[in-house]
PDB file of C-alpha atoms and ligand atoms in Angstrom:
ATOM      1  CA  MET A 422      -1.504  13.508 -20.756  1.00 65.00           C
ATOM      2  CA  THR A 423      -2.715  11.181 -24.079  1.00 88.00           C
ATOM      3  CA  ASP A 424      -6.248  10.489 -23.422  1.00 94.00           C
ATOM      4  CA  LEU A 425      -5.401   6.921 -22.780  1.00 96.00           C
ATOM      5  CA  LEU A 426      -4.242   7.486 -19.817  1.00 97.00           C
ATOM      6  CA  ILE A 427      -6.494   9.942 -18.975  1.00 97.00           C
ATOM      7  CA  LYS A 428      -8.803   7.044 -18.925  1.00 97.00           C
ATOM      8  CA  LEU A 429      -6.313   4.736 -17.333  1.00 97.00           C
ATOM      9  CA  ALA A 430      -6.172   6.978 -14.642  1.00 97.00           C
ATOM     10  CA  THR A 431     -10.229   7.825 -14.119  1.00 98.00           C
ATOM     11  CA  CYS A 432     -10.390   3.578 -14.133  1.00 98.00           C
ATOM     12  CA  VAL A 433      -8.217   3.521 -11.407  1.00 96.00           C
ATOM     13  CA  GLU A 434      -9.914   6.451  -9.042  1.00 97.00           C
ATOM     14  CA  PHE A 435     -13.057   4.775  -9.747  1.00 98.00           C
ATOM     15  CA  GLY A 436     -12.395   0.988  -9.650  1.00 97.00           C
ATOM     16  CA  LYS A 437     -13.097   0.394 -12.891  1.00 98.00           C
ATOM     17  CA  VAL A 438     -10.803  -3.580 -12.995  1.00 98.00           C
ATOM     18  CA  ASP A 439     -12.142  -4.844 -16.785  1.00 98.00           C
ATOM     19  CA  ILE A 440     -14.751  -4.671 -19.131  1.00 98.00           C
ATOM     20  CA  ASN A 441     -16.810  -7.048 -17.616  1.00 97.00           C
ATOM     21  CA  SER A 442     -16.284  -5.852 -14.464  1.00 97.00           C
ATOM     22  CA  PRO A 443     -20.303  -3.987 -13.408  1.00 96.00           C
ATOM     23  CA  TYR A 444     -18.912  -1.730 -10.920  1.00 96.00           C
ATOM     24  CA  PRO A 445     -19.407   1.493 -10.906  1.00 97.00           C
ATOM     25  CA  PRO A 446     -22.973   0.543 -13.011  1.00 96.00           C
ATOM     26  CA  GLU A 447     -21.913   4.020 -14.372  1.00 96.00           C
ATOM     27  CA  MET A 448     -18.971   2.998 -16.589  1.00 97.00           C
ATOM     28  CA  LYS A 449     -20.583  -0.585 -17.277  1.00 95.00           C
ATOM     29  CA  ASN A 450     -19.416  -1.901 -20.818  1.00 95.00           C
ATOM     30  CA  GLN A 451     -16.582   0.327 -21.576  1.00 97.00           C
ATOM     31  CA  GLU A 452     -12.940  -0.742 -21.104  1.00 98.00           C
ATOM     32  CA  GLY A 453     -11.079  -0.805 -17.260  1.00 98.00           C
ATOM     33  CA  ALA A 454      -7.800  -0.522 -16.469  1.00 98.00           C
ATOM     34  CA  PHE A 455      -6.496  -3.664 -17.491  1.00 98.00           C
ATOM     35  CA  GLU A 456      -7.719  -3.606 -21.246  1.00 98.00           C
ATOM     36  CA  LEU A 457      -6.330   0.149 -21.337  1.00 98.00           C
ATOM     37  CA  THR A 458      -3.297  -0.869 -20.248  1.00 98.00           C
ATOM     38  CA  LYS A 459      -2.180  -3.593 -22.623  1.00 98.00           C
ATOM     39  CA  SER A 460      -3.462  -0.846 -25.298  1.00 97.00           C
ATOM     40  CA  ALA A 461      -0.814   1.939 -23.542  1.00 97.00           C
ATOM     41  CA  LEU A 462       1.907  -0.544 -23.574  1.00 96.00           C
ATOM     42  CA  ASP A 463       1.087  -2.086 -27.456  1.00 97.00           C
ATOM     43  CA  SER A 464       0.667   2.108 -28.577  1.00 96.00           C
ATOM     44  CA  GLY A 465       4.203   2.722 -27.203  1.00 95.00           C
ATOM     45  CA  VAL A 466       3.596   4.016 -23.628  1.00 96.00           C
ATOM     46  CA  THR A 467       6.260   2.405 -21.150  1.00 93.00           C
ATOM     47  CA  PRO A 468       5.683   1.235 -17.951  1.00 90.00           C
ATOM     48  CA  GLY A 469       7.380   3.980 -16.333  1.00 86.00           C
ATOM     49  CA  ILE A 470       4.995   6.464 -18.056  1.00 92.00           C
ATOM     50  CA  ILE A 471       2.563   4.454 -17.163  1.00 94.00           C
ATOM     51  CA  LEU A 472       2.617   4.166 -12.875  1.00 87.00           C
ATOM     52  CA  GLU A 473       3.749   8.359 -12.834  1.00 86.00           C
ATOM     53  CA  GLU A 474       1.619   9.223 -15.052  1.00 93.00           C
ATOM     54  CA  ALA A 475      -1.742   7.814 -14.736  1.00 95.00           C
ATOM     55  CA  LEU A 476      -1.899   5.209 -11.654  1.00 92.00           C
ATOM     56  CA  ILE A 477       0.336   7.328  -9.413  1.00 86.00           C
ATOM     57  CA  PRO A 478      -2.063  10.414  -9.577  1.00 91.00           C
ATOM     58  CA  ALA A 479      -5.273   8.284  -9.693  1.00 94.00           C
ATOM     59  CA  MET A 480      -4.036   6.170  -6.428  1.00 90.00           C
ATOM     60  CA  SER A 481      -3.291   9.793  -4.829  1.00 89.00           C
ATOM     61  CA  LYS A 482      -6.526  10.681  -5.587  1.00 95.00           C
ATOM     62  CA  VAL A 483      -8.212   7.802  -3.769  1.00 93.00           C
ATOM     63  CA  GLY A 484      -5.977   8.355  -0.913  1.00 89.00           C
ATOM     64  CA  GLN A 485      -6.642  11.969  -0.414  1.00 94.00           C
ATOM     65  CA  LYS A 486     -10.762  11.111  -0.825  1.00 96.00           C
ATOM     66  CA  PHE A 487     -10.583   7.920   1.539  1.00 93.00           C
ATOM     67  CA  SER A 488      -8.600  11.035   4.391  1.00 91.00           C
ATOM     68  CA  ARG A 489     -11.563  13.460   3.645  1.00 96.00           C
ATOM     69  CA  ASN A 490     -13.799  10.982   4.242  1.00 96.00           C
ATOM     70  CA  GLU A 491     -15.374  11.057   0.573  1.00 97.00           C
ATOM     71  CA  ILE A 492     -15.212   7.517  -0.075  1.00 97.00           C
ATOM     72  CA  PHE A 493     -14.896   4.626   2.132  1.00 96.00           C
ATOM     73  CA  VAL A 494     -13.266   0.942   2.384  1.00 93.00           C
ATOM     74  CA  PRO A 495     -15.159  -0.260  -0.406  1.00 95.00           C
ATOM     75  CA  GLN A 496     -14.677   2.106  -3.518  1.00 95.00           C
ATOM     76  CA  MET A 497     -10.585   2.070  -1.966  1.00 91.00           C
ATOM     77  CA  LEU A 498     -10.776  -1.485  -2.031  1.00 92.00           C
ATOM     78  CA  MET A 499     -12.313  -1.611  -5.905  1.00 95.00           C
ATOM     79  CA  ALA A 500      -9.482   1.206  -6.861  1.00 95.00           C
ATOM     80  CA  ALA A 501      -6.729  -0.981  -5.670  1.00 90.00           C
ATOM     81  CA  LYS A 502      -8.257  -3.426  -7.233  1.00 93.00           C
ATOM     82  CA  ALA A 503      -8.095  -1.833 -10.513  1.00 95.00           C
ATOM     83  CA  MET A 504      -4.789  -0.762  -9.986  1.00 92.00           C
ATOM     84  CA  SER A 505      -3.798  -4.364  -9.715  1.00 89.00           C
ATOM     85  CA  SER A 506      -5.736  -5.071 -12.774  1.00 94.00           C
ATOM     86  CA  SER A 507      -3.454  -3.035 -14.530  1.00 94.00           C
ATOM     87  CA  MET A 508      -0.420  -3.911 -12.655  1.00 90.00           C
ATOM     88  CA  ILE A 509      -0.825  -7.820 -14.367  1.00 92.00           C
ATOM     89  CA  HIS A 510       0.606  -6.501 -17.910  1.00 95.00           C
ATOM     90  CA  LEU A 511       3.591  -3.743 -16.258  1.00 90.00           C
ATOM     91  CA  LYS A 512       4.948  -6.453 -13.341  1.00 84.00           C
ATOM     92  CA  PRO A 513       6.869  -8.129 -16.343  1.00 88.00           C
ATOM     93  CA  PHE A 514       8.630  -4.909 -16.520  1.00 86.00           C
ATOM     94  CA  TYR A 515       9.878  -4.263 -13.218  1.00 77.00           C
ATOM     95  CA  LEU A 516      10.836  -8.176 -12.765  1.00 76.00           C
ATOM     96  CA  ASN A 517      13.360  -8.314 -15.578  1.00 79.00           C
ATOM     97  CA  GLY A 518      14.778  -4.945 -14.632  1.00 75.00           C
ATOM     98  CA  GLN A 519      13.687  -3.089 -17.287  1.00 78.00           C
ATOM     99  CA  THR A 520      11.474  -0.663 -14.891  1.00 78.00           C
ATOM    100  CA  LYS A 521      12.821   0.661 -11.651  1.00 83.00           C
ATOM    101  CA  ARG A 522      10.382   1.102  -8.448  1.00 89.00           C
ATOM    102  CA  LYS A 523      10.785   4.226  -5.842  1.00 93.00           C
ATOM    103  CA  GLY A 524      12.232   1.281  -3.415  1.00 96.00           C
ATOM    104  CA  THR A 525      11.652  -1.538  -1.728  1.00 97.00           C
ATOM    105  CA  PHE A 526       8.647  -1.331   1.821  1.00 98.00           C
ATOM    106  CA  ILE A 527       8.533  -4.436   4.054  1.00 98.00           C
ATOM    107  CA  ILE A 528       4.758  -4.904   5.773  1.00 98.00           C
ATOM    108  CA  GLY A 529       3.480  -6.984   8.464  1.00 98.00           C
ATOM    109  CA  THR A 530       0.744  -7.117  11.402  1.00 98.00           C
ATOM    110  CA  VAL A 531       2.903  -7.993  14.645  1.00 98.00           C
ATOM    111  CA  THR A 532       2.885 -10.759  16.430  1.00 98.00           C
ATOM    112  CA  GLY A 533      -0.518 -12.060  17.721  1.00 98.00           C
ATOM    113  CA  ASP A 534      -1.982  -9.806  15.558  1.00 98.00           C
ATOM    114  CA  LEU A 535      -4.561 -11.006  13.011  1.00 97.00           C
ATOM    115  CA  HIS A 536      -6.172  -7.895  11.448  1.00 95.00           C
ATOM    116  CA  ASP A 537      -5.174  -7.367   7.990  1.00 93.00           C
ATOM    117  CA  ILE A 538      -8.130  -5.284   6.642  1.00 89.00           C
ATOM    118  CA  GLY A 539      -6.567  -1.719   7.215  1.00 91.00           C
ATOM    119  CA  LYS A 540      -2.825  -3.396   6.205  1.00 94.00           C
ATOM    120  CA  ASN A 541      -3.916  -4.129   3.178  1.00 91.00           C
ATOM    121  CA  LEU A 542      -5.254  -0.993   1.619  1.00 88.00           C
ATOM    122  CA  VAL A 543      -1.553   0.368   2.807  1.00 93.00           C
ATOM    123  CA  ALA A 544       0.502  -1.980   1.027  1.00 94.00           C
ATOM    124  CA  MET A 545      -1.863  -1.670  -1.800  1.00 87.00           C
ATOM    125  CA  MET A 546      -1.084   2.298  -1.559  1.00 89.00           C
ATOM    126  CA  ILE A 547       2.299   2.449  -1.676  1.00 94.00           C
ATOM    127  CA  GLU A 548       2.338  -0.194  -4.702  1.00 91.00           C
ATOM    128  CA  GLY A 549       0.021   2.374  -6.355  1.00 88.00           C
ATOM    129  CA  GLY A 550       2.671   5.022  -5.110  1.00 89.00           C
ATOM    130  CA  GLY A 551       5.743   3.327  -7.514  1.00 91.00           C
ATOM    131  CA  TRP A 552       7.110   0.948  -4.514  1.00 94.00           C
ATOM    132  CA  GLU A 553       7.901  -2.603  -4.362  1.00 94.00           C
ATOM    133  CA  VAL A 554       5.971  -4.010  -1.681  1.00 96.00           C
ATOM    134  CA  ILE A 555       6.841  -7.079   0.358  1.00 97.00           C
ATOM    135  CA  ASP A 556       3.794  -8.319   2.097  1.00 98.00           C
ATOM    136  CA  LEU A 557       4.715 -10.833   5.418  1.00 98.00           C
ATOM    137  CA  GLY A 558       0.662 -10.921   5.861  1.00 98.00           C
ATOM    138  CA  VAL A 559      -0.362 -11.253   9.647  1.00 98.00           C
ATOM    139  CA  ASP A 560       0.816 -12.326  12.652  1.00 98.00           C
ATOM    140  CA  VAL A 561       4.564 -11.577  11.784  1.00 98.00           C
ATOM    141  CA  SER A 562       7.183 -12.456  14.758  1.00 98.00           C
ATOM    142  CA  ILE A 563      10.170 -10.532  14.977  1.00 98.00           C
ATOM    143  CA  ASP A 564      12.453 -13.240  13.180  1.00 98.00           C
ATOM    144  CA  LYS A 565      10.591 -12.841  10.262  1.00 98.00           C
ATOM    145  CA  PHE A 566      10.590  -8.830  10.008  1.00 98.00           C
ATOM    146  CA  MET A 567      14.587  -9.476  10.769  1.00 98.00           C
ATOM    147  CA  GLN A 568      14.707 -11.956   8.048  1.00 98.00           C
ATOM    148  CA  ALA A 569      13.118  -9.582   5.295  1.00 98.00           C
ATOM    149  CA  VAL A 570      14.756  -6.890   6.876  1.00 98.00           C
ATOM    150  CA  GLU A 571      18.252  -8.887   5.946  1.00 98.00           C
ATOM    151  CA  LYS A 572      16.912 -10.037   2.572  1.00 98.00           C
ATOM    152  CA  TYR A 573      16.049  -6.154   1.683  1.00 98.00           C
ATOM    153  CA  PRO A 574      18.846  -4.056   2.190  1.00 97.00           C
ATOM    154  CA  GLY A 575      16.934  -0.120   2.421  1.00 96.00           C
ATOM    155  CA  ALA A 576      13.969  -1.324   2.563  1.00 98.00           C
ATOM    156  CA  VAL A 577      11.969   0.285   4.804  1.00 98.00           C
ATOM    157  CA  LEU A 578       9.367  -1.392   7.203  1.00 98.00           C
ATOM    158  CA  GLY A 579       5.874  -0.466   8.255  1.00 98.00           C
ATOM    159  CA  LEU A 580       4.420  -2.359  10.758  1.00 98.00           C
ATOM    160  CA  SER A 581       0.732  -2.278  12.066  1.00 98.00           C
ATOM    161  CA  ALA A 582      -1.337  -3.004  14.672  1.00 98.00           C
ATOM    162  CA  LEU A 583      -5.392  -3.301  15.565  1.00 97.00           C
ATOM    163  CA  LEU A 584      -5.129  -4.348  19.105  1.00 98.00           C
ATOM    164  CA  THR A 585      -3.972  -2.716  22.387  1.00 98.00           C
ATOM    165  CA  THR A 586      -2.535  -5.821  23.493  1.00 98.00           C
ATOM    166  CA  THR A 587      -0.553  -6.402  20.428  1.00 98.00           C
ATOM    167  CA  MET A 588       0.927  -2.592  20.395  1.00 98.00           C
ATOM    168  CA  GLU A 589       3.388  -4.230  23.508  1.00 98.00           C
ATOM    169  CA  ASN A 590       4.390  -6.483  20.159  1.00 98.00           C
ATOM    170  CA  MET A 591       5.108  -3.545  17.671  1.00 98.00           C
ATOM    171  CA  ARG A 592       7.456  -2.206  20.790  1.00 98.00           C
ATOM    172  CA  LYS A 593       9.441  -5.130  20.510  1.00 98.00           C
ATOM    173  CA  THR A 594       9.491  -5.681  17.110  1.00 98.00           C
ATOM    174  CA  VAL A 595      10.992  -2.124  16.670  1.00 98.00           C
ATOM    175  CA  ILE A 596      13.517  -2.195  20.228  1.00 98.00           C
ATOM    176  CA  ALA A 597      14.468  -6.008  17.912  1.00 98.00           C
ATOM    177  CA  LEU A 598      15.096  -4.601  14.682  1.00 98.00           C
ATOM    178  CA  ARG A 599      16.813  -1.131  16.004  1.00 96.00           C
ATOM    179  CA  GLU A 600      19.255  -3.047  18.108  1.00 97.00           C
ATOM    180  CA  LYS A 601      20.905  -4.353  14.851  1.00 97.00           C
ATOM    181  CA  HIS A 602      19.235  -2.318  12.409  1.00 97.00           C
ATOM    182  CA  SER A 603      19.846   1.053  13.229  1.00 96.00           C
ATOM    183  CA  ASP A 604      19.528   3.474  10.681  1.00 96.00           C
ATOM    184  CA  LEU A 605      16.028   0.753   9.720  1.00 98.00           C
ATOM    185  CA  LYS A 606      13.245   3.628   8.547  1.00 98.00           C
ATOM    186  CA  ILE A 607      10.425   2.230  10.438  1.00 98.00           C
ATOM    187  CA  LEU A 608       6.154   3.531  10.067  1.00 98.00           C
ATOM    188  CA  ILE A 609       3.642   2.174  12.430  1.00 98.00           C
ATOM    189  CA  GLY A 610       0.358   2.259  12.356  1.00 98.00           C
ATOM    190  CA  GLY A 611      -2.954   1.131  13.061  1.00 97.00           C
ATOM    191  CA  ALA A 612      -6.268   2.085  14.557  1.00 96.00           C
ATOM    192  CA  PRO A 613      -5.163   2.109  18.601  1.00 98.00           C
ATOM    193  CA  VAL A 614      -1.543   3.531  17.357  1.00 98.00           C
ATOM    194  CA  THR A 615      -0.634   7.136  17.878  1.00 98.00           C
ATOM    195  CA  ASP A 616       2.383   9.603  17.461  1.00 98.00           C
ATOM    196  CA  GLU A 617       2.586   9.919  20.937  1.00 98.00           C
ATOM    197  CA  PHE A 618       3.313   6.224  20.922  1.00 98.00           C
ATOM    198  CA  CYS A 619       5.011   6.209  18.056  1.00 98.00           C
ATOM    199  CA  GLN A 620       7.981   8.498  19.863  1.00 98.00           C
ATOM    200  CA  LYS A 621       7.806   5.928  22.792  1.00 98.00           C
ATOM    201  CA  ILE A 622       9.049   3.179  21.099  1.00 98.00           C
ATOM    202  CA  GLY A 623      11.255   5.171  18.767  1.00 97.00           C
ATOM    203  CA  ALA A 624       9.709   4.040  15.294  1.00 98.00           C
ATOM    204  CA  ASP A 625      10.225   7.063  12.714  1.00 98.00           C
ATOM    205  CA  PHE A 626       6.551   7.775  11.718  1.00 98.00           C
ATOM    206  CA  TYR A 627       3.216   7.593  12.334  1.00 98.00           C
ATOM    207  CA  SER A 628       0.515   7.462   9.675  1.00 97.00           C
ATOM    208  CA  PRO A 629      -3.077   7.353  10.910  1.00 95.00           C
ATOM    209  CA  ASP A 630      -4.119   6.524   7.443  1.00 92.00           C
ATOM    210  CA  PRO A 631      -2.790   4.623   3.809  1.00 93.00           C
ATOM    211  CA  GLN A 632      -2.203   8.573   2.643  1.00 91.00           C
ATOM    212  CA  GLY A 633      -0.003   9.587   5.451  1.00 94.00           C
ATOM    213  CA  ALA A 634       2.251   6.796   5.040  1.00 96.00           C
ATOM    214  CA  VAL A 635       2.581   6.880   1.268  1.00 94.00           C
ATOM    215  CA  GLU A 636       3.310  10.742   1.779  1.00 95.00           C
ATOM    216  CA  TYR A 637       5.921   9.428   4.520  1.00 97.00           C
ATOM    217  CA  LEU A 638       7.583   6.810   1.702  1.00 97.00           C
ATOM    218  CA  LYS A 639       8.129  10.268  -0.520  1.00 94.00           C
ATOM    219  CA  THR A 640       9.925  12.070   1.881  1.00 96.00           C
ATOM    220  CA  LEU A 641      12.626   9.211   1.589  1.00 95.00           C
ATOM    221  CA  ALA A 642      12.233   8.084  -2.109  1.00 83.00           C
TER     222      ALA A 642
HETATM  223 CO1  B1M B 989     -11.229  -7.113  15.626  1.00 60.51          CO
HETATM  224  N1  B1M B 989     -11.120  -6.080  17.540  1.00 60.51           N
HETATM  225  N2  B1M B 989     -10.708  -8.932  17.565  1.00 60.51           N
HETATM  226  N3  B1M B 989     -10.999  -8.603  14.579  1.00 60.51           N
HETATM  227  N4  B1M B 989     -11.814  -5.832  14.803  1.00 60.51           N
HETATM  228  C1  B1M B 989     -11.377  -4.738  16.870  1.00 60.51           C
HETATM  229  C2  B1M B 989      -9.689  -4.618  16.355  1.00 60.51           C
HETATM  230  C3  B1M B 989     -11.649  -4.065  17.676  1.00 60.51           C
HETATM  231  C4  B1M B 989     -11.854  -2.730  17.935  1.00 60.51           C
HETATM  232  C5  B1M B 989     -13.307  -4.650  18.345  1.00 60.51           C
HETATM  233  C6  B1M B 989     -13.991  -3.719  18.917  1.00 60.51           C
HETATM  234  O1  B1M B 989     -14.358  -4.564  19.860  1.00 60.51           O
HETATM  235  N5  B1M B 989     -14.442  -3.041  19.262  1.00 60.51           N
HETATM  236  C7  B1M B 989     -10.841  -4.786  18.999  1.00 60.51           C
HETATM  237  C8  B1M B 989      -9.497  -4.507  19.445  1.00 60.51           C
HETATM  238  C9  B1M B 989      -9.903  -3.428  21.141  1.00 60.51           C
HETATM  239  C10 B1M B 989      -8.555  -3.352  21.288  1.00 60.51           C
HETATM  240  O2  B1M B 989      -7.824  -3.938  21.014  1.00 60.51           O
HETATM  241  N6  B1M B 989      -8.465  -1.494  22.085  1.00 60.51           N
HETATM  242  C11 B1M B 989     -11.367  -5.820  18.626  1.00 60.51           C
HETATM  243  C12 B1M B 989     -10.890  -7.519  19.230  1.00 60.51           C
HETATM  244  C13 B1M B 989     -10.780  -7.283  20.425  1.00 60.51           C
HETATM  245  C14 B1M B 989     -11.046  -8.878  18.408  1.00 60.51           C
HETATM  246  C15 B1M B 989     -10.435  -9.845  18.868  1.00 60.51           C
HETATM  247  C16 B1M B 989      -9.607 -10.450  20.438  1.00 60.51           C
HETATM  248  C17 B1M B 989     -12.090 -11.077  19.308  1.00 60.51           C
HETATM  249  C18 B1M B 989     -12.103 -11.766  19.796  1.00 60.51           C
HETATM  250  O3  B1M B 989     -11.366 -12.716  19.434  1.00 60.51           O
HETATM  251  N7  B1M B 989     -12.674 -12.350  21.602  1.00 60.51           N
HETATM  252  C19 B1M B 989     -10.008 -11.269  18.068  1.00 60.51           C
HETATM  253  C20 B1M B 989      -8.618 -11.065  17.809  1.00 60.51           C
HETATM  254  C21 B1M B 989      -7.572 -11.748  16.671  1.00 60.51           C
HETATM  255  C22 B1M B 989      -6.083 -11.958  16.889  1.00 60.51           C
HETATM  256  O4  B1M B 989      -6.102 -10.470  16.260  1.00 60.51           O
HETATM  257  N8  B1M B 989      -5.609 -12.474  17.230  1.00 60.51           N
HETATM  258  C23 B1M B 989     -10.148  -9.707  16.585  1.00 60.51           C
HETATM  259  C24 B1M B 989     -10.864 -10.617  15.833  1.00 60.51           C
HETATM  260  C25 B1M B 989     -10.882  -9.803  14.516  1.00 60.51           C
HETATM  261  C26 B1M B 989     -11.506 -10.841  12.960  1.00 60.51           C
HETATM  262  C27 B1M B 989     -10.309 -11.616  12.948  1.00 60.51           C
HETATM  263  C28 B1M B 989     -12.633 -11.385  13.196  1.00 60.51           C
HETATM  264  C29 B1M B 989     -11.583  -9.608  12.163  1.00 60.51           C
HETATM  265  C30 B1M B 989     -10.240  -9.344  11.408  1.00 60.51           C
HETATM  266  C31 B1M B 989     -10.140  -9.579  10.034  1.00 60.51           C
HETATM  267  C32 B1M B 989      -9.340  -9.698   9.484  1.00 60.51           C
HETATM  268  O5  B1M B 989      -8.485  -8.402   9.481  1.00 60.51           O
HETATM  269  N9  B1M B 989      -8.999  -9.959   7.701  1.00 60.51           N
HETATM  270  C33 B1M B 989     -11.650  -8.376  13.472  1.00 60.51           C
HETATM  271  C34 B1M B 989     -12.638  -7.144  12.628  1.00 60.51           C
HETATM  272  C35 B1M B 989     -13.168  -7.000  11.222  1.00 60.51           C
HETATM  273  C36 B1M B 989     -12.482  -6.078  13.826  1.00 60.51           C
HETATM  274  C37 B1M B 989     -12.782  -4.482  13.118  1.00 60.51           C
HETATM  275  C38 B1M B 989     -14.908  -4.809  13.263  1.00 60.51           C
HETATM  276  C39 B1M B 989     -12.142  -3.740  11.549  1.00 60.51           C
HETATM  277  C40 B1M B 989     -10.994  -3.639  11.548  1.00 60.51           C
HETATM  278  C41 B1M B 989     -10.818  -3.222  10.545  1.00 60.51           C
HETATM  279  O6  B1M B 989     -10.593  -4.101   9.517  1.00 60.51           O
HETATM  280  N10 B1M B 989     -11.393  -1.904  10.575  1.00 60.51           N
HETATM  281  C42 B1M B 989     -12.533  -4.027  14.665  1.00 60.51           C
HETATM  282  C43 B1M B 989     -13.478  -2.765  14.954  1.00 60.51           C
HETATM  283  C44 B1M B 989     -13.200  -1.695  14.332  1.00 60.51           C
HETATM  284  O7  B1M B 989     -12.209  -1.213  13.805  1.00 60.51           O
HETATM  285  N11 B1M B 989     -14.221  -1.011  14.200  1.00 60.51           N
HETATM  286  C45 B1M B 989     -12.458  -4.897  15.589  1.00 60.51           C
HETATM  287  C46 B1M B 989     -11.086  -1.773   9.066  1.00 60.51           C
HETATM  288  C47 B1M B 989      -9.944  -1.018   8.170  1.00 60.51           C
HETATM  289  C48 B1M B 989      -9.762  -0.538   7.425  1.00 60.51           C
HETATM  290  O8  B1M B 989      -9.004   0.023   9.272  1.00 60.51           O
HETATM  291  O9  B1M B 989      -7.638  -1.766  10.133  1.00 60.51           O
HETATM  292  O10 B1M B 989      -8.183   0.730  11.360  1.00 60.51           O
HETATM  293  P1  B1M B 989      -8.084  -0.171  10.321  1.00 60.51           P
HETATM  294  O11 B1M B 989      -6.578   0.573   9.376  1.00 60.51           O
HETATM  295  C49 B1M B 989      -6.588   1.540   9.291  1.00 60.51           C
HETATM  296  C50 B1M B 989      -5.977   2.363   9.955  1.00 60.51           C
HETATM  297  O12 B1M B 989      -5.881   1.815  11.217  1.00 60.51           O
HETATM  298  C51 B1M B 989      -4.704   2.843   9.216  1.00 60.51           C
HETATM  299  O13 B1M B 989      -4.530   2.192   7.581  1.00 60.51           O
HETATM  300  C52 B1M B 989      -6.437   1.951   7.620  1.00 60.51           C
HETATM  301  C53 B1M B 989      -6.958   2.601   6.590  1.00 60.51           C
HETATM  302  O14 B1M B 989      -7.605   4.091   7.052  1.00 60.51           O
HETATM  303  N12 B1M B 989      -3.598   1.512   8.810  1.00 60.51           N
HETATM  304  C54 B1M B 989      -1.862   1.807   9.074  1.00 60.51           C
HETATM  305  C55 B1M B 989      -3.627   0.339   9.740  1.00 60.51           C
HETATM  306  N13 B1M B 989      -2.651  -0.629   9.716  1.00 60.51           N
HETATM  307  C56 B1M B 989      -1.784   0.693   9.478  1.00 60.51           C
HETATM  308  C57 B1M B 989       0.011   0.680   9.581  1.00 60.51           C
HETATM  309  C58 B1M B 989       0.499   1.536   8.573  1.00 60.51           C
HETATM  310  C59 B1M B 989      -0.069   2.901   8.563  1.00 60.51           C
HETATM  311  C60 B1M B 989      -1.708   3.034   8.538  1.00 60.51           C
HETATM  312  O15 B1M B 989       1.764   1.723   8.411  1.00 60.51           O
HETATM  313  C61 B1M B 989       2.529   0.624   8.337  1.00 60.51           C
END
């Protein structure tokens, strides 16, 4: 890996967004993910290499550290913010079809549930894993999930629920989607959700955290 990509990966791992960002204090006044991505592209590094050799490994390290409780939500959010500032330069290449994503991941918090902090972390980590993410937001009805699944054939679906009451809506969502799309891969998560519940409602996979979700998607790409 070139020095530039190593520096970029370090910025993403430690949440250095751009030159003006004061976080992390030990990287103050240094170029961040925004400037380094632009320099990498200007020097001829392809968007695919930037993603595969800098952003994905960096976000993977972040996910592993989070799973091991070595970092917490704020650090993870800063890493995701740094990755997003890099993606500003890369997105045009995906939009015009020059660079391919690993697949499409649709995510939403089930109907009746307004919690989105965990869902957003999962979405950002999966984007950092090289997937196109369609985030439907919170309080997502079965109809809305259905429309998205039909609009993006082959996409993987992720459902989040934070309330014991909305776990029932998660169950209904899985059943309704399964009825029409038996081959749809469904990943579920959220604080009250368990592996046992996943099996009971017929979802494909339960992950307690974003890294587990990323690892599951790797098995499908
Ligand atoms: Co709410 N809330 N809340 N709340 N809230 C909880 C969840 C609660 C446990 C608090 C408590 O009583 N101790 C409790 C639920 C009890 C229960 O059902 N067992 C609760 C309640 C009761 C409520 C209300 C009903 C309160 C009221 O109005 N009486 C109400 C419900 C509103 C609604 O949804 N209809 C409500 C409202 C809210 C706020 C709007 C104020 C706010 C949400 C803001 C927002 O999300 N934008 C809020 C918050 C912040 C919380 C707590 C404090 C924090 C949740 C959070 O963001 N955690 C929460 C208590 C707690 O958890 N300590 C609580 C951090 C986040 C990173 O973790 O979301 O678990 P988490 O996500 C994790 C994993 O679960 C996993 O990855 C993430 C990172 O590790 N994960 C997935 C999540 N989704 C995944 C999907 C995957 C894979 C992994 O694949 C698709």
